[in-house]
Structures are given as structure tokens and as C-alpha cells.
PDB file of C-alpha atoms and ligand atoms in Angstrom:
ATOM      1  CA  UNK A  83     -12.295 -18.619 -15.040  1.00 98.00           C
ATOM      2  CA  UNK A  84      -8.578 -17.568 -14.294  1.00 98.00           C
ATOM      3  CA  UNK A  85      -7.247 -14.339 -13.076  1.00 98.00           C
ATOM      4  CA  UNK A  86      -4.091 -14.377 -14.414  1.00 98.00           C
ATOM      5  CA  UNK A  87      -2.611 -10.620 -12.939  1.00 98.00           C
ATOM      6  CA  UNK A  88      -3.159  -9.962  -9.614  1.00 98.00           C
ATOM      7  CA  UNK A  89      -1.347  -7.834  -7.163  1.00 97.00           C
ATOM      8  CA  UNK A  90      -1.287  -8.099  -2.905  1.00 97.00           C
ATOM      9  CA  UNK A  91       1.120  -5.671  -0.542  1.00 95.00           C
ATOM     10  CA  UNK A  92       4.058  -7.507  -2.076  1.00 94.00           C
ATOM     11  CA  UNK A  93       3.772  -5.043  -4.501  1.00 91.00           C
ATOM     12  CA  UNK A  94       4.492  -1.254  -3.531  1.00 86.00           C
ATOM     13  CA  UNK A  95       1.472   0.403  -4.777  1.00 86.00           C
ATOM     14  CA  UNK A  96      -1.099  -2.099  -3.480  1.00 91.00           C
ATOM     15  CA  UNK A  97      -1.894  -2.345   0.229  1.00 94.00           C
ATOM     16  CA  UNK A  98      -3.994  -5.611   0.569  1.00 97.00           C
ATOM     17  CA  UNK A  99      -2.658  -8.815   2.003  1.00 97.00           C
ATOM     18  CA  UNK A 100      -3.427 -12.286   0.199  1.00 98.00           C
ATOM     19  CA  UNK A 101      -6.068 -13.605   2.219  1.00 97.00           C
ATOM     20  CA  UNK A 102      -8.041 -11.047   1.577  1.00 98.00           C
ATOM     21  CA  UNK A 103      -8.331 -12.357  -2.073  1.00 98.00           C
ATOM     22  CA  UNK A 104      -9.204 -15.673  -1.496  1.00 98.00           C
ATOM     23  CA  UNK A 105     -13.259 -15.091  -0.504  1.00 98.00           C
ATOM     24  CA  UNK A 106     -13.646 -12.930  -2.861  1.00 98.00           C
ATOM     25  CA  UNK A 107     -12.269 -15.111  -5.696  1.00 98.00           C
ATOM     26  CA  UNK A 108     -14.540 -17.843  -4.632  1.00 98.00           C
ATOM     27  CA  UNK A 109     -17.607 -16.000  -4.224  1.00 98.00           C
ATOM     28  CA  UNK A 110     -16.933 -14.516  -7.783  1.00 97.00           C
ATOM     29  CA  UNK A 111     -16.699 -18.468  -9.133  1.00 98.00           C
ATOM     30  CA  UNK A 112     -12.936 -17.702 -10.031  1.00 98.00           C
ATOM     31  CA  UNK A 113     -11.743 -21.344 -10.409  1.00 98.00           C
ATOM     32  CA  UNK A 114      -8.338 -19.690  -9.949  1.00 98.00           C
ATOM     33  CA  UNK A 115      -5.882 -16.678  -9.406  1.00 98.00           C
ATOM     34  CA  UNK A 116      -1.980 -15.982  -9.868  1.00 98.00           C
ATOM     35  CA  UNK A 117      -0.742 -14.011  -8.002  1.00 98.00           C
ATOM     36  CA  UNK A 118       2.067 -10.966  -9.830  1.00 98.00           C
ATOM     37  CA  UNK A 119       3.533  -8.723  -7.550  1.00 96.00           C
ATOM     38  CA  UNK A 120       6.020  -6.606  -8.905  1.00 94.00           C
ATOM     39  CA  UNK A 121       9.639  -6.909  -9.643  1.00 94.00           C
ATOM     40  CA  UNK A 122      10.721  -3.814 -11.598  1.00 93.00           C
ATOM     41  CA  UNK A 123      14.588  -4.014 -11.022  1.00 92.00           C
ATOM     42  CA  UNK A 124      16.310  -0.585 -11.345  1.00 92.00           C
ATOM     43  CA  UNK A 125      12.387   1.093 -11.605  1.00 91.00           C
ATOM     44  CA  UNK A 126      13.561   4.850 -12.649  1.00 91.00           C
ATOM     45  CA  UNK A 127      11.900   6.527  -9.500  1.00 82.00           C
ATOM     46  CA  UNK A 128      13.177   7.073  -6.049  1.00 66.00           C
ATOM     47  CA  UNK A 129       9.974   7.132  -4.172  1.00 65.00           C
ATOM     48  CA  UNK A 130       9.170   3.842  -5.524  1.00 66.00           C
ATOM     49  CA  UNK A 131      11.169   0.286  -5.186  1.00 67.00           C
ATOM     50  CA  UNK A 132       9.437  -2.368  -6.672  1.00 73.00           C
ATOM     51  CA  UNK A 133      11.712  -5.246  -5.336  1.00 77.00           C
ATOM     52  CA  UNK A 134      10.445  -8.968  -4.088  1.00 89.00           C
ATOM     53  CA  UNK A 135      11.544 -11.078  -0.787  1.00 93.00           C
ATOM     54  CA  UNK A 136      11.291 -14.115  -3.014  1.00 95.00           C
ATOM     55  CA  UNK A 137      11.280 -16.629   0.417  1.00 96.00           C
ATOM     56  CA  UNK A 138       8.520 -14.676   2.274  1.00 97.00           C
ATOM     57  CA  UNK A 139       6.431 -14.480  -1.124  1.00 97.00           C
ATOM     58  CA  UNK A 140       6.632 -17.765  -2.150  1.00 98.00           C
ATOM     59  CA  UNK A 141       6.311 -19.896   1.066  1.00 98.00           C
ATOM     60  CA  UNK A 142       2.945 -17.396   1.481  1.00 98.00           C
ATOM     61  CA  UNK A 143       1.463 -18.441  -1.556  1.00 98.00           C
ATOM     62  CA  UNK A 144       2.585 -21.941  -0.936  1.00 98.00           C
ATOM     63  CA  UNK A 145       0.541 -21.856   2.324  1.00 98.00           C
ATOM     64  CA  UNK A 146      -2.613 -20.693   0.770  1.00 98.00           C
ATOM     65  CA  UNK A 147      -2.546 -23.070  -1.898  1.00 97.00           C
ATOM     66  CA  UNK A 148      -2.724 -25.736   0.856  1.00 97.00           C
ATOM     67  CA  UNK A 149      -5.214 -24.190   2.945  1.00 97.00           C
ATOM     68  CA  UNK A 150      -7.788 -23.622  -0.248  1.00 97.00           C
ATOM     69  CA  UNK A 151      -6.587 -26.442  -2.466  1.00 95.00           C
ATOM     70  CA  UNK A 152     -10.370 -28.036  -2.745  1.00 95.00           C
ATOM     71  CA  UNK A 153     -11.872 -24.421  -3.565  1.00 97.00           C
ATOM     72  CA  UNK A 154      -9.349 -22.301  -5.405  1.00 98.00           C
ATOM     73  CA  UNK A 155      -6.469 -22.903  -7.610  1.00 98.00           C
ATOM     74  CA  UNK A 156      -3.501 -20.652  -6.417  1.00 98.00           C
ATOM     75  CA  UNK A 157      -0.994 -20.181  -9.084  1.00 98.00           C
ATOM     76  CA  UNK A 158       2.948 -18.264  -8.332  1.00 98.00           C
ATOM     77  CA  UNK A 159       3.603 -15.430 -10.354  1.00 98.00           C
ATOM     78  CA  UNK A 160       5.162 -11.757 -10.818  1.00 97.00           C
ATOM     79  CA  UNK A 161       5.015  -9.081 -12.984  1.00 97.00           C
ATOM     80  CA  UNK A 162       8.387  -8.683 -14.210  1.00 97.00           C
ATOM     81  CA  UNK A 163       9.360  -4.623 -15.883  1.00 96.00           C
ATOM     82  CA  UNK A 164      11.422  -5.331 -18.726  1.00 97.00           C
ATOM     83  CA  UNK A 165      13.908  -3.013 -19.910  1.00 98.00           C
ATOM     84  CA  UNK A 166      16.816  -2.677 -22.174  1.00 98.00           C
ATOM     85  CA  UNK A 167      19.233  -2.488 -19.602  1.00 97.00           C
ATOM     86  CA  UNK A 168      18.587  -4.916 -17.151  1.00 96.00           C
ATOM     87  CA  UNK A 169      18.984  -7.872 -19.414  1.00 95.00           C
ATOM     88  CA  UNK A 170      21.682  -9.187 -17.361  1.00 94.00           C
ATOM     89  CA  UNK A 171      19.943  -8.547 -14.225  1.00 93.00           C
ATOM     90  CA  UNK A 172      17.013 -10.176 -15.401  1.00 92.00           C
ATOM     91  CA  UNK A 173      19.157 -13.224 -16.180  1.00 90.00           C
ATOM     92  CA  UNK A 174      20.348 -12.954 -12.233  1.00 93.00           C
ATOM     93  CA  UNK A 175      17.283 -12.459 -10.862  1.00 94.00           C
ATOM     94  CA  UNK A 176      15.795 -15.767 -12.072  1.00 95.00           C
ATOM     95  CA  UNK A 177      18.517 -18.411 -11.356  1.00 94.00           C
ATOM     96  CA  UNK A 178      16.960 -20.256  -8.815  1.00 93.00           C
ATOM     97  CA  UNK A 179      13.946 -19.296  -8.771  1.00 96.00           C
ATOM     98  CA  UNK A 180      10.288 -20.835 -10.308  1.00 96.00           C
ATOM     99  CA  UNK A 181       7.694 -19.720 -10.892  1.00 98.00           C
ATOM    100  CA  UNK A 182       4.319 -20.728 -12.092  1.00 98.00           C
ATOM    101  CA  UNK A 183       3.664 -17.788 -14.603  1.00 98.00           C
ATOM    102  CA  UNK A 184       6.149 -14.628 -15.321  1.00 98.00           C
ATOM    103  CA  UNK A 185       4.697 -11.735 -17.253  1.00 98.00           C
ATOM    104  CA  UNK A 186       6.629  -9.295 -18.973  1.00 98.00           C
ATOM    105  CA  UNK A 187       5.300  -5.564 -18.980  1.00 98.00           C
ATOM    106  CA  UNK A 188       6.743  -2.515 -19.878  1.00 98.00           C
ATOM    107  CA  UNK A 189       6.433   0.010 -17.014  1.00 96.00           C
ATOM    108  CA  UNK A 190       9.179   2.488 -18.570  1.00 97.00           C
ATOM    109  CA  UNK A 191      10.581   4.204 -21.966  1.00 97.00           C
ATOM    110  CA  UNK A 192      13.922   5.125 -22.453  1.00 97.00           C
ATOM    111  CA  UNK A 193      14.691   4.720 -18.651  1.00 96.00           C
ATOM    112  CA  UNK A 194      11.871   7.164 -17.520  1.00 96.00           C
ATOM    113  CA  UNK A 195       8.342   6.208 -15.671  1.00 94.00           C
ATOM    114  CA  UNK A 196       5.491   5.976 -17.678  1.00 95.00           C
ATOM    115  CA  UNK A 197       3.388   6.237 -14.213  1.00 91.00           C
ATOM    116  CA  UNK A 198       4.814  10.033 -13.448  1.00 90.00           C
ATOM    117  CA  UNK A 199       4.707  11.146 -17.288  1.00 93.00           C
ATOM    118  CA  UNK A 200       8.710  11.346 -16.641  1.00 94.00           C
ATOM    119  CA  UNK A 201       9.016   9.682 -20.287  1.00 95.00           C
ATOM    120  CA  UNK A 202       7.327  12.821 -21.996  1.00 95.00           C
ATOM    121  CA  UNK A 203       9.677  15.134 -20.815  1.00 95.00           C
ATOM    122  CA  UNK A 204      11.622  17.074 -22.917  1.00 96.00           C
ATOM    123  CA  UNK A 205       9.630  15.882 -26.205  1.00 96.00           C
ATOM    124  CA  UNK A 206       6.797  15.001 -28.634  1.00 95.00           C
ATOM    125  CA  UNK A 207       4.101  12.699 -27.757  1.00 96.00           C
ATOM    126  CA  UNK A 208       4.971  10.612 -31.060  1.00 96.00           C
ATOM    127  CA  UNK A 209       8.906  10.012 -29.965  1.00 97.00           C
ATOM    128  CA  UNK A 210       7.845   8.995 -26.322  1.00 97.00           C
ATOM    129  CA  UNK A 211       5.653   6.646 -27.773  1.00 97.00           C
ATOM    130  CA  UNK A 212       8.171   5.197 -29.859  1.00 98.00           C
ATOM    131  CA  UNK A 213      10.934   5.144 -27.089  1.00 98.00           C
ATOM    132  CA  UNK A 214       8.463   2.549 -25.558  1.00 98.00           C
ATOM    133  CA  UNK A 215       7.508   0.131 -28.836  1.00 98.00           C
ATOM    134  CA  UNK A 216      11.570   0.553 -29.211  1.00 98.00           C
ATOM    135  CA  UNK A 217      12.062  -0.924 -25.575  1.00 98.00           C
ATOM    136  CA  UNK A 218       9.471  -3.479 -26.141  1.00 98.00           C
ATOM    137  CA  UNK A 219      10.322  -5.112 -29.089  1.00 98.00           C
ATOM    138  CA  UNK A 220      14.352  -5.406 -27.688  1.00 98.00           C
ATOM    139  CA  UNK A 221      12.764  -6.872 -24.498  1.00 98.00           C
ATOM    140  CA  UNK A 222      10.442  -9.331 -26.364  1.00 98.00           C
ATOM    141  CA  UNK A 223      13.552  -9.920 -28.592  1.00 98.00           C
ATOM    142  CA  UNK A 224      16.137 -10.639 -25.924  1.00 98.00           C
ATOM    143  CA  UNK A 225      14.636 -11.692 -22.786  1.00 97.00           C
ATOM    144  CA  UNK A 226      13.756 -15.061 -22.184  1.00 96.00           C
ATOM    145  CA  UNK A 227      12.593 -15.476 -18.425  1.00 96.00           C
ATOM    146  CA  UNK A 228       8.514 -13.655 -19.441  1.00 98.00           C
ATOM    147  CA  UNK A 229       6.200 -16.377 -20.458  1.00 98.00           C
ATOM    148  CA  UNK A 230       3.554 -13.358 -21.385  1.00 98.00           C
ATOM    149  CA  UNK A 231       3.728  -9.640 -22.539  1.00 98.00           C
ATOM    150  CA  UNK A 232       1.527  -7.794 -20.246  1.00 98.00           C
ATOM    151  CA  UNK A 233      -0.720  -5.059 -21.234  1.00 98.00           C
ATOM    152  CA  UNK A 234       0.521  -4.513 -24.579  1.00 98.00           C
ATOM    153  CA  UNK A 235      -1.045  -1.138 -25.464  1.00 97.00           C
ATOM    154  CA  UNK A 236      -1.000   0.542 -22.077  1.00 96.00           C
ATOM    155  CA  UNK A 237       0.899   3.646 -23.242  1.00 96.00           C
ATOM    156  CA  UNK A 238      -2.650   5.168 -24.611  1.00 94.00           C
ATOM    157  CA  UNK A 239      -2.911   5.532 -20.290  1.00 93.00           C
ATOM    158  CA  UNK A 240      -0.118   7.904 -19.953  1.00 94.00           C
ATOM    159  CA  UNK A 241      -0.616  10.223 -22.976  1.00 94.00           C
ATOM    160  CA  UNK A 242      -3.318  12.723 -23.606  1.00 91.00           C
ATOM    161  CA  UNK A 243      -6.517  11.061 -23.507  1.00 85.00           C
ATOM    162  CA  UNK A 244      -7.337   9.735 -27.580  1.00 84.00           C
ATOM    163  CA  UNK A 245      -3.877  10.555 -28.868  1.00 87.00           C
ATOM    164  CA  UNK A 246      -2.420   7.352 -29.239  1.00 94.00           C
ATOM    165  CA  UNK A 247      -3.781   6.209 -32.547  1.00 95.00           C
ATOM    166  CA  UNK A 248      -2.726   2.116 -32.738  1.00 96.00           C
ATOM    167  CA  UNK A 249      -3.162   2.303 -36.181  1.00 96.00           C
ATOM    168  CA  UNK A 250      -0.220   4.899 -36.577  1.00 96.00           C
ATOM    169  CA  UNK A 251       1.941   2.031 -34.522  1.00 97.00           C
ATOM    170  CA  UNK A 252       1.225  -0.733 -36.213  1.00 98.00           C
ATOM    171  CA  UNK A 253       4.995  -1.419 -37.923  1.00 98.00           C
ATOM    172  CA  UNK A 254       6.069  -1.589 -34.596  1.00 98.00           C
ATOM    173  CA  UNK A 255       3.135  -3.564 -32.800  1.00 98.00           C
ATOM    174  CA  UNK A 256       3.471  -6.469 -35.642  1.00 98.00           C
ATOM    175  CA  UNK A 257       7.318  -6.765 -34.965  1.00 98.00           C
ATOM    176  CA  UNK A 258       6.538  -7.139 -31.469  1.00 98.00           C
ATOM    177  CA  UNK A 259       3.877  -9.607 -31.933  1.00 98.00           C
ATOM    178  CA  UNK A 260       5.784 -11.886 -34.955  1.00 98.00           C
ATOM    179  CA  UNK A 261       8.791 -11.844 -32.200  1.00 98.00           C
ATOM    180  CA  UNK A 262       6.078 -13.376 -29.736  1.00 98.00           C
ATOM    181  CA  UNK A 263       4.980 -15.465 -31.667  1.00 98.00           C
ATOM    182  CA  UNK A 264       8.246 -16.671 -32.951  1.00 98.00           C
ATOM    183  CA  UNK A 265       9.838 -17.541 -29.447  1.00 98.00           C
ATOM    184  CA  UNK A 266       6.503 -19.581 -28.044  1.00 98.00           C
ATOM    185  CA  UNK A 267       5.470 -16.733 -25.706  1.00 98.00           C
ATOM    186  CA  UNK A 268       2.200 -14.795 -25.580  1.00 98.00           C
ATOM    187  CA  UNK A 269       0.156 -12.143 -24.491  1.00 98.00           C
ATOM    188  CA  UNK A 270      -2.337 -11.183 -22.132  1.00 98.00           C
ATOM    189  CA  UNK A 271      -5.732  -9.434 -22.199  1.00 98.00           C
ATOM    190  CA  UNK A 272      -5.531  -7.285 -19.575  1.00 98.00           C
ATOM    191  CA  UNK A 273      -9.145  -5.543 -18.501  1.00 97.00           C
ATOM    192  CA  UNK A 274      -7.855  -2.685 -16.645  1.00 95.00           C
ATOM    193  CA  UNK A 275      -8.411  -0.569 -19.672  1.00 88.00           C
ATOM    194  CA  UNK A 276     -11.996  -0.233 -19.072  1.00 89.00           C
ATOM    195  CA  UNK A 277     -11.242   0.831 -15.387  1.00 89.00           C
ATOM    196  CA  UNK A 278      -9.065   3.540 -16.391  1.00 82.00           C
ATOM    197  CA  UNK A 279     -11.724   5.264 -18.446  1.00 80.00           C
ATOM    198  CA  UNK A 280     -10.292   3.975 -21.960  1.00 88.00           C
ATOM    199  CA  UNK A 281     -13.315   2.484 -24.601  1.00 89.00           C
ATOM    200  CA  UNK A 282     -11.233  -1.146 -24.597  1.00 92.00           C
ATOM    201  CA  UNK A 283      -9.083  -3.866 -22.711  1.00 96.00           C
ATOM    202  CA  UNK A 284      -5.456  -4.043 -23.101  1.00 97.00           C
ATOM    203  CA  UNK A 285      -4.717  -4.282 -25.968  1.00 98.00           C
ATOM    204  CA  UNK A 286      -7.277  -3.138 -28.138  1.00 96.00           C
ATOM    205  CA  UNK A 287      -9.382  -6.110 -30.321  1.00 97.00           C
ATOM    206  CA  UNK A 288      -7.327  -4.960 -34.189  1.00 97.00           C
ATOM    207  CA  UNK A 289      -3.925  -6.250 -31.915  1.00 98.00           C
ATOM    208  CA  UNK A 290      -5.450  -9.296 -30.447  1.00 98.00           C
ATOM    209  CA  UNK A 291      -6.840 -10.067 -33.767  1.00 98.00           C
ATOM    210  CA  UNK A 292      -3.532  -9.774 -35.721  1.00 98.00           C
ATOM    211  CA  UNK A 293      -1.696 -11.673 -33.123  1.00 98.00           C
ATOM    212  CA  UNK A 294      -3.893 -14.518 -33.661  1.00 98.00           C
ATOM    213  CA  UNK A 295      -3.670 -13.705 -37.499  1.00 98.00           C
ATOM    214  CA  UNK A 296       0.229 -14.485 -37.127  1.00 98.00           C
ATOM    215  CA  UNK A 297      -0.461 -17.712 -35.546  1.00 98.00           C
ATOM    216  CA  UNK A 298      -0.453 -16.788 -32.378  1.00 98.00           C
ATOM    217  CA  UNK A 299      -2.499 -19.018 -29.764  1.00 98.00           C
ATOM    218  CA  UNK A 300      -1.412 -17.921 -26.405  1.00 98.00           C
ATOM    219  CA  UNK A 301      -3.689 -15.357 -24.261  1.00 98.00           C
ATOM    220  CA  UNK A 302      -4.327 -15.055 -20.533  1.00 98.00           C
ATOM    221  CA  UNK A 303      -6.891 -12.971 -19.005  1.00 98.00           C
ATOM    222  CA  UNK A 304      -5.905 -10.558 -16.177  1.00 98.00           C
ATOM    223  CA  UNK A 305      -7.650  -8.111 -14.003  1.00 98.00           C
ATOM    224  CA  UNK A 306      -4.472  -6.086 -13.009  1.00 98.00           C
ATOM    225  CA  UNK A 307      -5.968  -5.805  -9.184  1.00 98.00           C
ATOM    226  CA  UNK A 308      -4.668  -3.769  -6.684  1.00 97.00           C
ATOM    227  CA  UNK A 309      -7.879  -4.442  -5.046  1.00 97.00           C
ATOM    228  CA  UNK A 310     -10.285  -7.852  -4.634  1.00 98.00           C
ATOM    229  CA  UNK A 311     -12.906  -5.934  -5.978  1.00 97.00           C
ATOM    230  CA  UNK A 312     -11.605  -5.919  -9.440  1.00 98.00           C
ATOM    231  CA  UNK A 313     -11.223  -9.627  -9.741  1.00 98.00           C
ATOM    232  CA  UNK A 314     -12.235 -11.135 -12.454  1.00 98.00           C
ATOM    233  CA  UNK A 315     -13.313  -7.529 -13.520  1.00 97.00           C
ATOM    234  CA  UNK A 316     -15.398  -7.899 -17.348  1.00 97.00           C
ATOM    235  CA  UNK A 317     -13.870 -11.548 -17.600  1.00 98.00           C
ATOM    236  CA  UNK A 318     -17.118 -12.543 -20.108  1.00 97.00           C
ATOM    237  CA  UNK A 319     -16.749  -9.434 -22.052  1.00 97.00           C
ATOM    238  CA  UNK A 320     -12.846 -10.312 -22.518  1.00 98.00           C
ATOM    239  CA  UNK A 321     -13.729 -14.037 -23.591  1.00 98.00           C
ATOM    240  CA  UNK A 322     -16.271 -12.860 -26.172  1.00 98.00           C
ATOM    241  CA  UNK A 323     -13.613 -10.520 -27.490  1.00 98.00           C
ATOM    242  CA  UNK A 324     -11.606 -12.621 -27.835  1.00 98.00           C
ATOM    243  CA  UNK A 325     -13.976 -15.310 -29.686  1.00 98.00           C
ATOM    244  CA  UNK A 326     -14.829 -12.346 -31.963  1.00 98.00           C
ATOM    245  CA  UNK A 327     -10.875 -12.181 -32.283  1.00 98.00           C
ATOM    246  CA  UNK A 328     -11.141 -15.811 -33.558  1.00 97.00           C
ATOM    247  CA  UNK A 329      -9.142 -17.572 -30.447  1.00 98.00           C
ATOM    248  CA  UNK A 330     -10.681 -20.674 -29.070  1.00 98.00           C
ATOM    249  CA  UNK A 331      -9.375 -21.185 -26.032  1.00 98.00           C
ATOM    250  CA  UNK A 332      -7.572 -18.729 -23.372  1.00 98.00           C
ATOM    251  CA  UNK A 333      -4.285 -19.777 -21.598  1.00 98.00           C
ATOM    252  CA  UNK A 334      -2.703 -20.592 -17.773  1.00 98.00           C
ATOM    253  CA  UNK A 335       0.352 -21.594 -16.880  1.00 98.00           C
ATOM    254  CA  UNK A 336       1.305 -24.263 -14.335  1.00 98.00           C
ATOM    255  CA  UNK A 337       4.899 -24.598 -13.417  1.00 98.00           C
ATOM    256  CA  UNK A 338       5.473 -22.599 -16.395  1.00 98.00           C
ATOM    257  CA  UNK A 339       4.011 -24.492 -18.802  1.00 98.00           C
ATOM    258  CA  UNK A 340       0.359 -23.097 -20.591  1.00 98.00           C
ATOM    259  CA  UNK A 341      -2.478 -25.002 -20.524  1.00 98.00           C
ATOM    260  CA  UNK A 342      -5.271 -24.039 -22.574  1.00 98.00           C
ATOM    261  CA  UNK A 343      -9.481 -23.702 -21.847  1.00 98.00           C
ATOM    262  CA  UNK A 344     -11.829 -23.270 -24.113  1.00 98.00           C
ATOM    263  CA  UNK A 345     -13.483 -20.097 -24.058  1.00 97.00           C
TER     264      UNK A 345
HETATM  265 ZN1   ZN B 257       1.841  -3.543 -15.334  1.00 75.47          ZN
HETATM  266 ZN1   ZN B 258       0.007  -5.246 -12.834  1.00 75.47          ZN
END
């Protein structure tokens, strides 16, 4: 299989180099990986800078692709933060640059870290959580660049454990996904979930189910490492889920473009 979301000391909160994913890809029988190391321009946190020396990155990956290119495929991505205000930045950002695979995620509400808890200060649980669908479904709306929306329920992290209630969201988590659906993009199951103590991937089954209810077709699979141990972490549990979600087939990108397996 594919691990579509995987992060290397490009990224600031991650400390392990490239090569040190490659063996352990292999020996898992990943056919593949993409790398997505972080770009979260204007990230709302002075301790952290998540920012990307697009050269150094790129001609890295580029070697490792030729050094492995019989044993594992090496795809170029990032995980690109999405917020309301960067739109123009965003559109910056990408001129001249390709990629393999860009996935959206929402690391922020309202301009505040969902990381720190910075976007529940100063209110209730419910508006903080709704500061965050609001940002998503403008970014979904108006960016173009993301080919994916990353970890679409991973708010339920960064609230009190079992308050956030999908259900009570789900106005909100169908605009995001007709939006998606509309514009060609997709989302990804993202398995981290189940490493952060929480009873289901990212997002939960009901929202992969009604995104494929509204026609949509397009789902990686990502691990979310910061570590090679996680690779491919519960990659058979995700593809039965989503069978049982009634998808087919799961999705990579090559120079942008998906291609799709069958589960
Ligand atoms: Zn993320
Ligand atoms: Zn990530």
C-alpha cells in the first residue's frame, strides 16, 4: 500500500531524516510513501515556524527516488495549513513550484493553534469548534493549490476527551464535503486517530460514508508519521473501513494527478 502523510526533520516537530524511512517502508511491504512536511505560512505561534527550503527538500527527495526506484515508490508532497487569511499567500507560495501531492489541513481556528488549546481561549467549546468548520469550509471553498483535505475531524484531539459529538456538526461537515466534492478534490483517511487514544481514524466512518454518499471517490490513506515506526500504522483496518464505507478503490497522486487502487 501507499503512505500518503508522512513527515521527516523538514518539518519542525519531527526530528528524523528521510533515509531513515526508506528500510522501514520496505520491510513493512509499503509499495510507496509521500513525503508532507509542513508549510503552515503565518502558523499563529512564535516558538514554532513551520516554513519549507523548497530546493533542499525537493532535490532530497529527488535523490532518494533514484537511489530506491526498483524497491520503493517516492512520491513529493507537503502538508499545506490552510487558513482564511493566507489565501493570497497560498497563491504565492505555489507559483513555481510542483508537487506530486498537496494536502490541505487545518492546523488553526480563528487565527489561534489548535496544538496549544490557544483557540479555546476566551470561550465555549461549541464556538471554538465552529471557528474551525467556519475556516474549513472558506479554505475548501477558496483555495485551489490542496489536492486533499487532511484529517478532517481532528478537532475531537484538542477538546475535552468525548465532547465533540460529529453528529451535532454535521450542517457544517456536509458543506465541507459537497464543496469537495464539487471542485474534484478529496479527502484523506488519516490513522493517527487511533494513536492519539481516540476509538476511530480521521475522520470518523458516518463522514467517510457520506462523502462517498455525495459522490465522492477520492481517499488517500495516511499515517501522519513523525516517526518510521508508524508507517503504514492500521493500513488494513483503514481499507476495510473504508470498503464498509462502500469505496472501491483508495487514491495517490503522481504529478498531481490521482490514480486509483483497488482496495
Ligand atoms: Zn496535520
Ligand atoms: Zn501531518
Amino acid at each position: 500500500m501507499f503512505d500518503f502523510h508522512v513527515h521527516t526533520h523538514y518539518s519542525n516537530d519531527c526530528t528524523f531524516d528521510m533515509d531513515s524511512y526508506i528500510h522501514p517502508a520496505i520491510k513493512k511491504g509499503l509499495k510507496g510513501i509521500c513525503f508532507t512536511d509542513h508549510v503552515d505560512i503565518e502558523y499563529p505561534s512564535s516558538s514554532i515556524e513551520f516554513e519549507l527550503d523548497y530546493a533542499k527538500y525537493t532535490n532530497e527527495i529527488k535523490r532518494l527516488k533514484d537511489k530506491y526506484s526498483n524497491k520503493l515508490e517516492i512520491f513529493t508532497g507537503i502538508e499545506f495549513g490552510m487558513q482564511p487569511h493566507i489565501l493570497e499567500a497560498d497563491e504565492v507560495f505555489f507559483q513555481n513550484k510542483s508537487f506530486d501531492y498537496i494536502l490541505g489541513s487545518i492546523h488553526t481556528a480563528n487565527k489561534k493553534e489548535l496544538y496549544g488549546g490557544d483557540f479555546l481561549l476566551g470561550q465555549s467549546e461549541h464556538d471554538s469548534i465552529l471557528n474551525y468548520f467556519n475556516d474549513m469550509i472558506f479554505c475548501v471553498n477558496h483555495f485551489n493549490s490542496y489536492h486533499n483535505l487532511g484529517h478532517l475531524d481532528a478537532i475531537s484531539r484538542y477538546v475535552s476527551s468525548g465532547s465533540f459529538k460529529s453528529a451535532m456538526y454535521m450542517e457544517f461537515i456536509e458543506e465541507v464535503l459537497r464543496i469537495i466534492v464539487q471542485k474534484g478534490k478529496g479527502i484523506e483517511l488519516n490513522t493517527s486517530g487511533k494513536r492519539y487514544s481516540l476509538p476511530h481514524f480521521h475522520p470518523e466512518p458516518s463522514i467517510i460514508k457520506l462523502y462517498k454518499q455525495l459522490g465522492g471517490e477520492i481517499v488517500t490513506l495516511g499515517s501522519d508519521s513523525h516517526s518510521p515506526s508508524t508507517l503504514g500504522f492500521g493500513f488494513d483496518e483503514a481499507a476495510a473501513t473504508l470498503q464498509s464505507c462502500g469505496l472501491k478503490y483508495y487514491t495517490i497522486y503522481k504529478g498531481g494527478k490521482p490514480e486509483f487502487i483497488k482496495l
